[in-house]
mmCIF file of C-alpha atoms and ligand atoms in Angstrom:
data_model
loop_
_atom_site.group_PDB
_atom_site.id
_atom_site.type_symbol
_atom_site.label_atom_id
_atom_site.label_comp_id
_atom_site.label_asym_id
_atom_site.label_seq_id
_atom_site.Cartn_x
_atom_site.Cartn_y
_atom_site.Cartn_z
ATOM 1 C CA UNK Z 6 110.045 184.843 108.514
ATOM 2 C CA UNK Z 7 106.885 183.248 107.433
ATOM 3 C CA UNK Z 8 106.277 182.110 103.980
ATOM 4 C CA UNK Z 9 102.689 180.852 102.784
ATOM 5 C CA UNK Z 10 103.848 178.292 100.113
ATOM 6 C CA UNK Z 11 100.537 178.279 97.865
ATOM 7 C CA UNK Z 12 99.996 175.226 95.210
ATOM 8 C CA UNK Z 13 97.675 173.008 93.242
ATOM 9 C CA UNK Z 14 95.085 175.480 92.375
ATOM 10 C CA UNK Z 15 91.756 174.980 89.911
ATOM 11 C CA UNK Z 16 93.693 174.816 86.809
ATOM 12 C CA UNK Z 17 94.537 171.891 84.289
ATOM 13 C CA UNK Z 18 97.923 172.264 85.729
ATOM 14 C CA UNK Z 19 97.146 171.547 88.883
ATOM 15 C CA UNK Z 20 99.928 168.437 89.276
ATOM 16 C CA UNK Z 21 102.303 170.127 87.901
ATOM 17 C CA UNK Z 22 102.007 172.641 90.438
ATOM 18 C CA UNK Z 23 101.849 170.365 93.445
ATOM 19 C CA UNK Z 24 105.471 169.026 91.426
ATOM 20 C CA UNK Z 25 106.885 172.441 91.610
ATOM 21 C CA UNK Z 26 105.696 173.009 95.200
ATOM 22 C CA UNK Z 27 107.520 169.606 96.167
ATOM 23 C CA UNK Z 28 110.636 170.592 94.794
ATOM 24 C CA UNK Z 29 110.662 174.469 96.065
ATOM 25 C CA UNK Z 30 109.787 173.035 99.667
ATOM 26 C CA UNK Z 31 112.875 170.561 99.651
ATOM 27 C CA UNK Z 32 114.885 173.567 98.646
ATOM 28 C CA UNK Z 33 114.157 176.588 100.812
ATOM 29 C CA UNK Z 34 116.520 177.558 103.191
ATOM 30 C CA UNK Z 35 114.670 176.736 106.679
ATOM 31 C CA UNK Z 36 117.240 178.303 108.670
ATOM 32 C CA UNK Z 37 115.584 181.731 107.768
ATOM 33 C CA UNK Z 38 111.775 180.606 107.171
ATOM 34 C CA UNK Z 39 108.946 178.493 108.460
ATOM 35 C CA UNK Z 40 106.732 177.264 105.729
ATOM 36 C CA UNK Z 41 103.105 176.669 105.808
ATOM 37 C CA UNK Z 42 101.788 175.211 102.657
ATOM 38 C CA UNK Z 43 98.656 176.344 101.700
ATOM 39 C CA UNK Z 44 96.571 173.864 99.222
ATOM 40 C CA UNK Z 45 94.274 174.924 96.716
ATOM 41 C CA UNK Z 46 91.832 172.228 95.647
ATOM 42 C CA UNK Z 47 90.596 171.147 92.359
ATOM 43 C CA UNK Z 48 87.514 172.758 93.349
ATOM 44 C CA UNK Z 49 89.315 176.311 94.679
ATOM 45 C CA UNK Z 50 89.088 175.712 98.584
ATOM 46 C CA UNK Z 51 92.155 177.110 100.435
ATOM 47 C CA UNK Z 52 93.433 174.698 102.931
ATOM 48 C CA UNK Z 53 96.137 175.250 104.952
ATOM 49 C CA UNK Z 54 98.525 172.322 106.709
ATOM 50 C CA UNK Z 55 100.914 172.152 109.649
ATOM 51 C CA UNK Z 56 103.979 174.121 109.297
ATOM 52 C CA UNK Z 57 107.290 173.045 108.111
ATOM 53 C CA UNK Z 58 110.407 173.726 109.430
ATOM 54 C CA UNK Z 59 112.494 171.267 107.773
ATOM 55 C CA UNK Z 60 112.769 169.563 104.294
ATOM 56 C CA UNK Z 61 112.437 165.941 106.032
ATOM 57 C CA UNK Z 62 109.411 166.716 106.887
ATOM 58 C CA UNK Z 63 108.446 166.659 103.512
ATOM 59 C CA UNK Z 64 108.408 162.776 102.054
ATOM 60 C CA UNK Z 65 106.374 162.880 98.779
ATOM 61 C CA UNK Z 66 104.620 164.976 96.660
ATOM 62 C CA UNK Z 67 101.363 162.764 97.590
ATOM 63 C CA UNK Z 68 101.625 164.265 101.238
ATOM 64 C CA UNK Z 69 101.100 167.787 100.031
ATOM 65 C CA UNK Z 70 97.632 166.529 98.958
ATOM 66 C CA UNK Z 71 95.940 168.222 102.107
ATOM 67 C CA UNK Z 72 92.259 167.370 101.066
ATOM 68 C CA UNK Z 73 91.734 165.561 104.165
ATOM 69 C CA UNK Z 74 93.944 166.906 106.951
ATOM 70 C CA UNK Z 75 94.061 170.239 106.093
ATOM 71 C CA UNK Z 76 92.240 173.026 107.815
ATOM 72 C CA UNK Z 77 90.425 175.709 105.574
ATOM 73 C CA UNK Z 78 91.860 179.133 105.395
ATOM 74 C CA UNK Z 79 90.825 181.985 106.307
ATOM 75 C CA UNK Z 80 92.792 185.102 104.758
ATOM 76 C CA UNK Z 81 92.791 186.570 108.018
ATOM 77 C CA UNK Z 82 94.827 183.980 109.216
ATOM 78 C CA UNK Z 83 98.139 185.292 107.128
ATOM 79 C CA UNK Z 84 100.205 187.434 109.191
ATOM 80 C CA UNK Z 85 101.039 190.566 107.916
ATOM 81 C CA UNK Z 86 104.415 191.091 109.601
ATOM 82 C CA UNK Z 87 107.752 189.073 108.515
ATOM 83 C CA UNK Z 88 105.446 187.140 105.340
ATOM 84 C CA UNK Z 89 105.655 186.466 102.469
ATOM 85 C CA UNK Z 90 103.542 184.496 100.050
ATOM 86 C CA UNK Z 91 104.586 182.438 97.534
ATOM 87 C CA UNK Z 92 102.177 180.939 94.938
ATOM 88 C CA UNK Z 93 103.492 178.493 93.194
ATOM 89 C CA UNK Z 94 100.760 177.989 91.003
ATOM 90 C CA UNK Z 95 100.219 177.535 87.194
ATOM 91 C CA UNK Z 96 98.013 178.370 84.593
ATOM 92 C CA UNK Z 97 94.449 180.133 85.105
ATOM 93 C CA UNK Z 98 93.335 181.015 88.540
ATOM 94 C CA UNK Z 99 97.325 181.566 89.981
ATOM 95 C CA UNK Z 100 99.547 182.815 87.411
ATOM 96 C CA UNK Z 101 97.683 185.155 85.775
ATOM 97 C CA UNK Z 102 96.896 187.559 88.264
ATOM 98 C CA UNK Z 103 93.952 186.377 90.212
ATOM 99 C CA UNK Z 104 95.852 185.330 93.097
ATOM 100 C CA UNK Z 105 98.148 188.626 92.834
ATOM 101 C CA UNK Z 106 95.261 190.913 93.118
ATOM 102 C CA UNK Z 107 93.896 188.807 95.881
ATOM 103 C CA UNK Z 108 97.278 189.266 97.632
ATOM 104 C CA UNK Z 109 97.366 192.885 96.769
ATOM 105 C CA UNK Z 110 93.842 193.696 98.594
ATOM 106 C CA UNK Z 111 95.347 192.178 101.432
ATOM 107 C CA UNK Z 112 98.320 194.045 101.462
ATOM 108 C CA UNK Z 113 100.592 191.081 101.712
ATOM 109 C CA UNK Z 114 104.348 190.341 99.828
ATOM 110 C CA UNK Z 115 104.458 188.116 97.231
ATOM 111 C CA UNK Z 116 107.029 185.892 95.303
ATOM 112 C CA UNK Z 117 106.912 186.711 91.239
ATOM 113 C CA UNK Z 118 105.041 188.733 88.520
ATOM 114 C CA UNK Z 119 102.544 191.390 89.907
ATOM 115 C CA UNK Z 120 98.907 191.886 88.641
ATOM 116 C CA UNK Z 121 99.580 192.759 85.031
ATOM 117 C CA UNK Z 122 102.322 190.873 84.596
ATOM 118 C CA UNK Z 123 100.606 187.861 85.567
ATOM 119 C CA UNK Z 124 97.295 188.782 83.471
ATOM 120 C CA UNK Z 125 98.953 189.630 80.176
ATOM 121 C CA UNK Z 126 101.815 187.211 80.375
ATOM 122 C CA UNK Z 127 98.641 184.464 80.178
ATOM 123 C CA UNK Z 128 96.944 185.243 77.569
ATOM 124 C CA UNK Z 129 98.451 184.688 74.410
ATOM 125 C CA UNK Z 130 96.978 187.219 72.488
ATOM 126 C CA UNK Z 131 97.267 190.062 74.596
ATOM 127 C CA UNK Z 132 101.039 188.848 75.010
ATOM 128 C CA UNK Z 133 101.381 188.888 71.098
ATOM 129 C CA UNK Z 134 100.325 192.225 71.044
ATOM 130 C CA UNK Z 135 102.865 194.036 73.522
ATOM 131 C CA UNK Z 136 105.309 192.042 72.359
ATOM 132 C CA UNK Z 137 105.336 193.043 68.449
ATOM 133 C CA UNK Z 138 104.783 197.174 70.033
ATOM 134 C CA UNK Z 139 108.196 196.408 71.597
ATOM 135 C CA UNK Z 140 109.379 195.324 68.388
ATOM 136 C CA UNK Z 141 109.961 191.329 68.997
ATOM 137 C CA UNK Z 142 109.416 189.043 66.167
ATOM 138 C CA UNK Z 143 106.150 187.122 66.250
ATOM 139 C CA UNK Z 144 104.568 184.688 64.192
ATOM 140 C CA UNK Z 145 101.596 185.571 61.671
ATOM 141 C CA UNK Z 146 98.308 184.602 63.564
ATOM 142 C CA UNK Z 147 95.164 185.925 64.182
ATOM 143 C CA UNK Z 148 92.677 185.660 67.081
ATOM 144 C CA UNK Z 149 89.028 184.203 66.828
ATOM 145 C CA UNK Z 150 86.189 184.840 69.297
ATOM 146 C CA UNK Z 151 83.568 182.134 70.511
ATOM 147 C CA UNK Z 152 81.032 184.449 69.271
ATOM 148 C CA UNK Z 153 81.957 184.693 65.535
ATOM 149 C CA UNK Z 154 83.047 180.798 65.545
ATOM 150 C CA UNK Z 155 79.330 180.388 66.628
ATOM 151 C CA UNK Z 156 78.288 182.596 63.883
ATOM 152 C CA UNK Z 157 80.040 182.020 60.950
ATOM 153 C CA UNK Z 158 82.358 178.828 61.232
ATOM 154 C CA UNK Z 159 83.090 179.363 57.056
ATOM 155 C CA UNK Z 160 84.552 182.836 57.683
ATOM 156 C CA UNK Z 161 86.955 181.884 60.522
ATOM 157 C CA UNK Z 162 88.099 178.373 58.432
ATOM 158 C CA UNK Z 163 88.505 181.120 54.924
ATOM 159 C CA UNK Z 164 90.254 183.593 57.233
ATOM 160 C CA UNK Z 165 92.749 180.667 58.113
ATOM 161 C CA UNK Z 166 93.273 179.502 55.047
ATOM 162 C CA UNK Z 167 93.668 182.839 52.883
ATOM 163 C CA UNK Z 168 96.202 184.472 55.698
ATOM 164 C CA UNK Z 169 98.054 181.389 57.171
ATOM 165 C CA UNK Z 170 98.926 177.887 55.316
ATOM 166 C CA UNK Z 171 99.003 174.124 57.050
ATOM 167 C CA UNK Z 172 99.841 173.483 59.146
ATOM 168 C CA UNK Z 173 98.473 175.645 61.782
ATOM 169 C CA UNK Z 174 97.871 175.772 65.635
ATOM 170 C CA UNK Z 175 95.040 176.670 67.471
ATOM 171 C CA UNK Z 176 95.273 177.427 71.084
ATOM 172 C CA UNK Z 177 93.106 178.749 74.043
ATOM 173 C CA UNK Z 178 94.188 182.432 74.384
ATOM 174 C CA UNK Z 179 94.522 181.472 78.501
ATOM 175 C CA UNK Z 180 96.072 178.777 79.443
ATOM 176 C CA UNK Z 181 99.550 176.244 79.517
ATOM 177 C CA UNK Z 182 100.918 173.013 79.553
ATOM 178 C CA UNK Z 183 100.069 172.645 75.836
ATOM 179 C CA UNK Z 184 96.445 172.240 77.323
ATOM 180 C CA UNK Z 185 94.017 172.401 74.696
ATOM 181 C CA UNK Z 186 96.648 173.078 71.838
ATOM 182 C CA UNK Z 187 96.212 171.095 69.057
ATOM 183 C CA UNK Z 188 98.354 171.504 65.215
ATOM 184 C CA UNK Z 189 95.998 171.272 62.297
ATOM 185 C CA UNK Z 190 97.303 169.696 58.928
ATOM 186 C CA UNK Z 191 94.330 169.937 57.030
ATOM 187 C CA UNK Z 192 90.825 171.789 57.109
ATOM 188 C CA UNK Z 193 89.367 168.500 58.855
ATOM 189 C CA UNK Z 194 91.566 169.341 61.443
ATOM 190 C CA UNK Z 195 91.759 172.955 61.987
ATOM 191 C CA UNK Z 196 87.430 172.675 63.002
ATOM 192 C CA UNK Z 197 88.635 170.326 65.206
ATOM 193 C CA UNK Z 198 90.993 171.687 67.069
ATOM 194 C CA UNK Z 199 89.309 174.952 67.171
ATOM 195 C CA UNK Z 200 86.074 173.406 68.472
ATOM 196 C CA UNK Z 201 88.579 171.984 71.361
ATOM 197 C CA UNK Z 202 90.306 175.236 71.805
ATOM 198 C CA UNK Z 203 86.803 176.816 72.738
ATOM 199 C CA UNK Z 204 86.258 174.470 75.634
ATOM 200 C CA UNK Z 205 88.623 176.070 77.666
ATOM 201 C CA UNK Z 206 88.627 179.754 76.424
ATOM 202 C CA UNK Z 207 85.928 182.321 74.481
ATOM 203 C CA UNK Z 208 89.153 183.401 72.816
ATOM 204 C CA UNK Z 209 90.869 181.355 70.799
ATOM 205 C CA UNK Z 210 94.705 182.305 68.328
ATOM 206 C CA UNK Z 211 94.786 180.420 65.315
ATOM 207 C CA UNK Z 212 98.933 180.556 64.546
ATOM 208 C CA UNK Z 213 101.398 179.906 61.358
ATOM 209 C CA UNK Z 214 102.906 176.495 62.552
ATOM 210 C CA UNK Z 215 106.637 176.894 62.370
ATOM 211 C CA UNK Z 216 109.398 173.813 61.801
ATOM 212 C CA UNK Z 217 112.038 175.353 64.214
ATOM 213 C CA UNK Z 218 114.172 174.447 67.352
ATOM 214 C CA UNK Z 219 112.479 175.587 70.658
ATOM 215 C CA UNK Z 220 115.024 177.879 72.897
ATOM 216 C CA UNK Z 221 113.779 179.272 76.069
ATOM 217 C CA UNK Z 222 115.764 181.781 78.365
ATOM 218 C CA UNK Z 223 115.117 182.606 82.173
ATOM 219 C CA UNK Z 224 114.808 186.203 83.231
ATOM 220 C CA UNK Z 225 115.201 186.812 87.073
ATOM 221 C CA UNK Z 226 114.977 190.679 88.577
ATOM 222 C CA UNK Z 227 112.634 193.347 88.662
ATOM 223 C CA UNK Z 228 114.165 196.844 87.482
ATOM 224 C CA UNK Z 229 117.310 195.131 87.563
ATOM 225 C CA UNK Z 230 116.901 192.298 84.859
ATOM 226 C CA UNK Z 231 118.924 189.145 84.702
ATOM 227 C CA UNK Z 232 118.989 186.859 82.063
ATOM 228 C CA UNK Z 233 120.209 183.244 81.790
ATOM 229 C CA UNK Z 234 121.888 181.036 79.245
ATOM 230 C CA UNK Z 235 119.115 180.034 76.265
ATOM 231 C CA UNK Z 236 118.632 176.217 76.726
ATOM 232 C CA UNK Z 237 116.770 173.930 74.077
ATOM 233 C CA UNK Z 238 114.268 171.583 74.162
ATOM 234 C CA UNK Z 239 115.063 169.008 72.054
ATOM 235 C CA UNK Z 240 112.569 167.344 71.246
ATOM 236 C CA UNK Z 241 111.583 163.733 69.645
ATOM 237 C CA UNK Z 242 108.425 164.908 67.862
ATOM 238 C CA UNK Z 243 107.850 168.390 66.591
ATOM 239 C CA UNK Z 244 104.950 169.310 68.736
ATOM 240 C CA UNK Z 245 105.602 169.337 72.792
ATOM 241 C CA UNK Z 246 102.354 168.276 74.071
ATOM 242 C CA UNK Z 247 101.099 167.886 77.642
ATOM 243 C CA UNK Z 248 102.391 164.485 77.524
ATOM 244 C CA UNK Z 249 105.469 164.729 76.154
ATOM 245 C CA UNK Z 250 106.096 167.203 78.734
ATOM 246 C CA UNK Z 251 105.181 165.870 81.985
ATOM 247 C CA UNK Z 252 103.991 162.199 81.189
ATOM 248 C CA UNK Z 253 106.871 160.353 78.670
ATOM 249 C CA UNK Z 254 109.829 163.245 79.877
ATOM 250 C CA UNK Z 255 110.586 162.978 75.953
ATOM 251 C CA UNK Z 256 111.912 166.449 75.720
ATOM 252 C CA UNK Z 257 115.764 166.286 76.961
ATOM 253 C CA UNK Z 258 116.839 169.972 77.772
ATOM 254 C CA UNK Z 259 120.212 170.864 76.241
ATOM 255 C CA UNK Z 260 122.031 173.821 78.678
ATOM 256 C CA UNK Z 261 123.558 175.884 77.059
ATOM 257 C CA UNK Z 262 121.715 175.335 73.962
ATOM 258 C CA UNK Z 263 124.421 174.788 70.921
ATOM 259 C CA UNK Z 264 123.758 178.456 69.663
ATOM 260 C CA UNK Z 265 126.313 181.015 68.071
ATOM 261 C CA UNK Z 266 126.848 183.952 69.867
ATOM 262 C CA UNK Z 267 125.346 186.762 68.046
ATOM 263 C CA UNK Z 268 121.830 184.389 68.264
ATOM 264 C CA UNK Z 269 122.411 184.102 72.271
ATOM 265 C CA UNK Z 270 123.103 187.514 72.072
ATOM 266 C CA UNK Z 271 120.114 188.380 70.609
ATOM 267 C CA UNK Z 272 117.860 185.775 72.574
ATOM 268 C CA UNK Z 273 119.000 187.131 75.890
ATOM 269 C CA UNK Z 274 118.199 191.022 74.869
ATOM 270 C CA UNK Z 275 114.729 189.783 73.129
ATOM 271 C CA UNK Z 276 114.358 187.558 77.032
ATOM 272 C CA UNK Z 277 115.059 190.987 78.674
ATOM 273 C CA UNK Z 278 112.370 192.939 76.389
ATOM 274 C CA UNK Z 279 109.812 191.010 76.439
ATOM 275 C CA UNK Z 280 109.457 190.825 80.286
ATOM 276 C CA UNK Z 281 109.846 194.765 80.200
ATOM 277 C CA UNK Z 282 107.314 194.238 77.610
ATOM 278 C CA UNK Z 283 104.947 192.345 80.219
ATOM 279 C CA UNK Z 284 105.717 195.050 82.652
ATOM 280 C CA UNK Z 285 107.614 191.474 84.722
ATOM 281 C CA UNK Z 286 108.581 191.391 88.310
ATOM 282 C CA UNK Z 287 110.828 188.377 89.854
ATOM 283 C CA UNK Z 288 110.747 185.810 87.351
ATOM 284 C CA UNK Z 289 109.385 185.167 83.530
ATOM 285 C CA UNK Z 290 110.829 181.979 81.238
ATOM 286 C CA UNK Z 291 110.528 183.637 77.624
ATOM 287 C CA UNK Z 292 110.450 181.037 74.976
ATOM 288 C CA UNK Z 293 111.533 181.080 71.369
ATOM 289 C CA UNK Z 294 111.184 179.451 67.891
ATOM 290 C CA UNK Z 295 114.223 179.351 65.953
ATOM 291 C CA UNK Z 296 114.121 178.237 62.426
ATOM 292 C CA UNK Z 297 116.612 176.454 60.271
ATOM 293 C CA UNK Z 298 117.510 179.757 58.482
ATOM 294 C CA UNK Z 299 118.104 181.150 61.648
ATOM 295 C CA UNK Z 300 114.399 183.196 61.980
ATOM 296 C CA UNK Z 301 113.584 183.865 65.550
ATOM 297 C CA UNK Z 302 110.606 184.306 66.597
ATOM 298 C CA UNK Z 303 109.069 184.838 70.526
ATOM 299 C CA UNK Z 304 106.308 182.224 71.279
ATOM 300 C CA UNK Z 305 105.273 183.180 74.624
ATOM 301 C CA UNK Z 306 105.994 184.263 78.288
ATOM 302 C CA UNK Z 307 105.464 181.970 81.387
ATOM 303 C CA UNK Z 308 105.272 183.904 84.695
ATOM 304 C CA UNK Z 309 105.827 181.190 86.838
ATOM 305 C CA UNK Z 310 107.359 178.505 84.978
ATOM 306 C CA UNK Z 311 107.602 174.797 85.854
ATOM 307 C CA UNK Z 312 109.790 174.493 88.729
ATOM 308 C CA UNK Z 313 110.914 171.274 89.532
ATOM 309 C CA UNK Z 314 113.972 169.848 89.653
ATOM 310 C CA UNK Z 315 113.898 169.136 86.361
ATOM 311 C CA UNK Z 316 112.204 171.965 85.297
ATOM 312 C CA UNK Z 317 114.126 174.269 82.038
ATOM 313 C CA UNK Z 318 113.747 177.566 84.497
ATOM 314 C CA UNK Z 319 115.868 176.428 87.515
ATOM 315 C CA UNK Z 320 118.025 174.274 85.130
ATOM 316 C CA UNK Z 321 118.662 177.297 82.857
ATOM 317 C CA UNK Z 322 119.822 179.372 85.844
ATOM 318 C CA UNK Z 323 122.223 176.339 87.445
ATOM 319 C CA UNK Z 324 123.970 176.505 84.206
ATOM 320 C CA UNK Z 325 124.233 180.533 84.394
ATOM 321 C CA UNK Z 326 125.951 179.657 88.085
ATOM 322 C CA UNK Z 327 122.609 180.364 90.591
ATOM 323 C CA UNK Z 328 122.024 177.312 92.078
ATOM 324 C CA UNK Z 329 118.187 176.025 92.965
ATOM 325 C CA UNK Z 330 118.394 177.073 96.599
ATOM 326 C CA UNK Z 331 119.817 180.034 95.851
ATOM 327 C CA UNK Z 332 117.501 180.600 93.063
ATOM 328 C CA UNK Z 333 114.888 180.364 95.430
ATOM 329 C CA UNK Z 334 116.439 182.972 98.231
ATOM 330 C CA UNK Z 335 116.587 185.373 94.793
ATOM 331 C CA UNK Z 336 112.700 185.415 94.625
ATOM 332 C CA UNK Z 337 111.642 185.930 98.022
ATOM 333 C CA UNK Z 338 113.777 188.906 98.207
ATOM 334 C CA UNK Z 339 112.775 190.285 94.955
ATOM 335 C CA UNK Z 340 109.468 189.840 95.771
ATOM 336 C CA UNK Z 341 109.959 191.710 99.548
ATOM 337 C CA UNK Z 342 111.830 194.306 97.836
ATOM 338 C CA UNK Z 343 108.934 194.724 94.834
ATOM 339 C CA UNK Z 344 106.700 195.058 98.384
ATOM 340 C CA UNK Z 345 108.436 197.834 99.759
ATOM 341 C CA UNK Z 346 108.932 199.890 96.721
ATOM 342 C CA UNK Z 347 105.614 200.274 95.747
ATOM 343 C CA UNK Z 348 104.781 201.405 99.361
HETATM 344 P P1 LIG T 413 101.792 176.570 76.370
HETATM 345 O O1 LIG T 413 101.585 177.868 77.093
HETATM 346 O O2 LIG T 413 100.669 175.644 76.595
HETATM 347 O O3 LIG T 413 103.147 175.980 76.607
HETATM 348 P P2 LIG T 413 102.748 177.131 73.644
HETATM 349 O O4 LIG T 413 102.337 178.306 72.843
HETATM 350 O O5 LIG T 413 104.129 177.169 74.183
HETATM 351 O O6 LIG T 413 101.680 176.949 74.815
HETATM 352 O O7 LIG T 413 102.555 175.830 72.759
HETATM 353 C C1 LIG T 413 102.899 174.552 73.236
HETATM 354 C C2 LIG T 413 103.804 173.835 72.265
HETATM 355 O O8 LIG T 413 103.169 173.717 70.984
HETATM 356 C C3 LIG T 413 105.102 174.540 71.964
HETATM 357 O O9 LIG T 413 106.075 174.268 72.938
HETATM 358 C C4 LIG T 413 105.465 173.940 70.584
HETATM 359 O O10 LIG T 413 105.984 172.627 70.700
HETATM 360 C C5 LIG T 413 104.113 173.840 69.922
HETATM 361 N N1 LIG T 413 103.788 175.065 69.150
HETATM 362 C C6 LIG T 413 103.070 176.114 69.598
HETATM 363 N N2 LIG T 413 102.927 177.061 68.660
HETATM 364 C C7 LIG T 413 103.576 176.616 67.563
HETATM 365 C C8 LIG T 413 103.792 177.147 66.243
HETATM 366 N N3 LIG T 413 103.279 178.324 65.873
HETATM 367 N N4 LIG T 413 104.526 176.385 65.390
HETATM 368 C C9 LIG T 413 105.046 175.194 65.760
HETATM 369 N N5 LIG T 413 104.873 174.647 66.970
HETATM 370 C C10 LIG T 413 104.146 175.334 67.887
HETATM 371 MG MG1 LIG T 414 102.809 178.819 78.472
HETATM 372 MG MG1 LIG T 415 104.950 176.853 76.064
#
């Protein structure tokens, strides 16, 4: 079988991606597939490299940088017998549906979340929504177009500030990796931070900052819904920012997170709801808030989480006894299976 590994992609988390593709590519079981990795550019132009048939082939995470060997692809080019393609790609333009629909024109398999999955599972707000009709505890926030920021800057700020108290956070309804999220402490800050919100989305949430642990559980499945054991970030400083995430590894995951049972309980069923919720397919990470008085509270839904070695999703399901390879094997055949049902 062929799989079309696709990575990088024209998103802020674009090395993150390449990170994840690294990891899945030393991982996947070549006695069953070839691999031909398919690199998107910074820019969004497909190139394809030499196929793989063997992890050694695969030295660094630098040589999946195809900008100068590869060849561009042409869509044509995918078979459409014994493939599958696997985007392993974060953030806008790859995990929120884009790429799905692309794949779904072309009537080829793919690895994880379908169309609306992908799309609603991005945006924040939209996320928010399904998830408080299906009854999951959500912060207090509300959501703040570019158009009435432009308008009326004084409403938005006495919105804030009569419905939610400091500190706050404002985030790009679209996007991940804590790109463009910034807390706000004071008024000073909350213009700020929604003036940098805006740069990378017309719609912007404005949130109740919370003091709580963060607790994130992997769901795996598609009718048939798997969940893992809730793992913790535990972090050094209260807010997990882009670079406490990928650049000073300053969040050390804790598997199983040190929970009582009814709360795991609880997690795991919210985990399982909220990717109905989403309308999931393969794989989701849900994560959580959990406050000192034992509030939970569902922050958001990644549809195709960071997957390195290090990554909480593949972590979370070693602990739960699915090892990485294995892992791996899971989603491909959830994804052929996903294929063949809708047919
Ligand atoms: P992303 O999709 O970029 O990961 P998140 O909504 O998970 O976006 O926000 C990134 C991080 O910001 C969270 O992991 C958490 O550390 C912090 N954060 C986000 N929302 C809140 C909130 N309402 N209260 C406290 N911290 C928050
Ligand atoms: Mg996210
Ligand atoms: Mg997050």
């Amino acid at each position: 079988m062929n799989i079309f590994l696709v990575y990088g992609g024209k998103s802020a988390e674009h090395d993150v991606s390449i990170l994840s593709a690294y990891s899945i590519l030393k991982e996947i079981y070549y006695n069953y597939y070839t691999v031909t990795p398919v690199y998107i550019t910074r820019e969004g132009k497909w190139l394809k490299g030499n196929e793989i048939t063997d992890p050694s082939q695969v030295n660094s995470s630098q040589e999946l940088i195809l900008e100068d060997i590869g060849e561009g692809l042409h869509f044509s080019d995918i078979p459409k017998e014994n493939t599958i393609v696997f985007p392993v790609l974060h953030g806008p333009n790859g995990e929120d549906g884009t790429v799905q629909g692309l794949l779904e024109m072309l009537e080829i398999p793919y690895v994880g979340a379908g169309v609306l999955a992908s799309a609603t599972g991005m945006d924040k707000i939209i996320s928010k929504i399904l998830f408080k009709e299906a009854g999951l505890p959500i912060v207090p926030y509300f959501q703040v177009k570019v158009i009435d920021w432009h308008v009326n800057q004084e409403m938005v700020i006495s919105e804030a500030e009569s419905t939610l108290s400091y500190p706050m956070f404002v985030k790009p309804s679209n996007m991940g990796s804590s790109v463009g999220i910034s807390e706000a402490k004071d008024r000073n800050e909350l213009v700020e931070a929604i003036a940098k919100a805006f740069e990378y989305d017309r719609r912007v949430l404005i949130e109740q900052g919370v003091q709580a642990r963060e607790i994130e559980v992997a769901v795996l499945g598609n009718e048939d819904i798997n969940t893992s054991v809730p793992g913790e970030l535990v972090k050094k400083q209260q807010f997990y920012d882009y670079e406490s995430k990928y650049i000073s590894n300053e969040v050390v995951p804790q598997i199983p997170a040190k929970l009582s049972e009814e709360i795991t309980k609880t997690l795991r069923e919210y985990a399982a709801r909220a990717f109905m919720a989403i309308d999931g397919n393969g794989l989701t990470r849900v994560d959580f808030f959990l406050t000192a008085d034992e509030e939970i509270y569902i922050n958001e839904v990644n549809t195709f989480p960071g997957f390195t070695n290090y990554s909480m999703y593949p972590r979370l399901w070693e602990k739960t006894g699915l090892a990485y390879g294995d892992l791996i094997e899971e989603m491909i055949q959830l994804g052929l299976r996903r294929f063949k049902a809708r047919q």
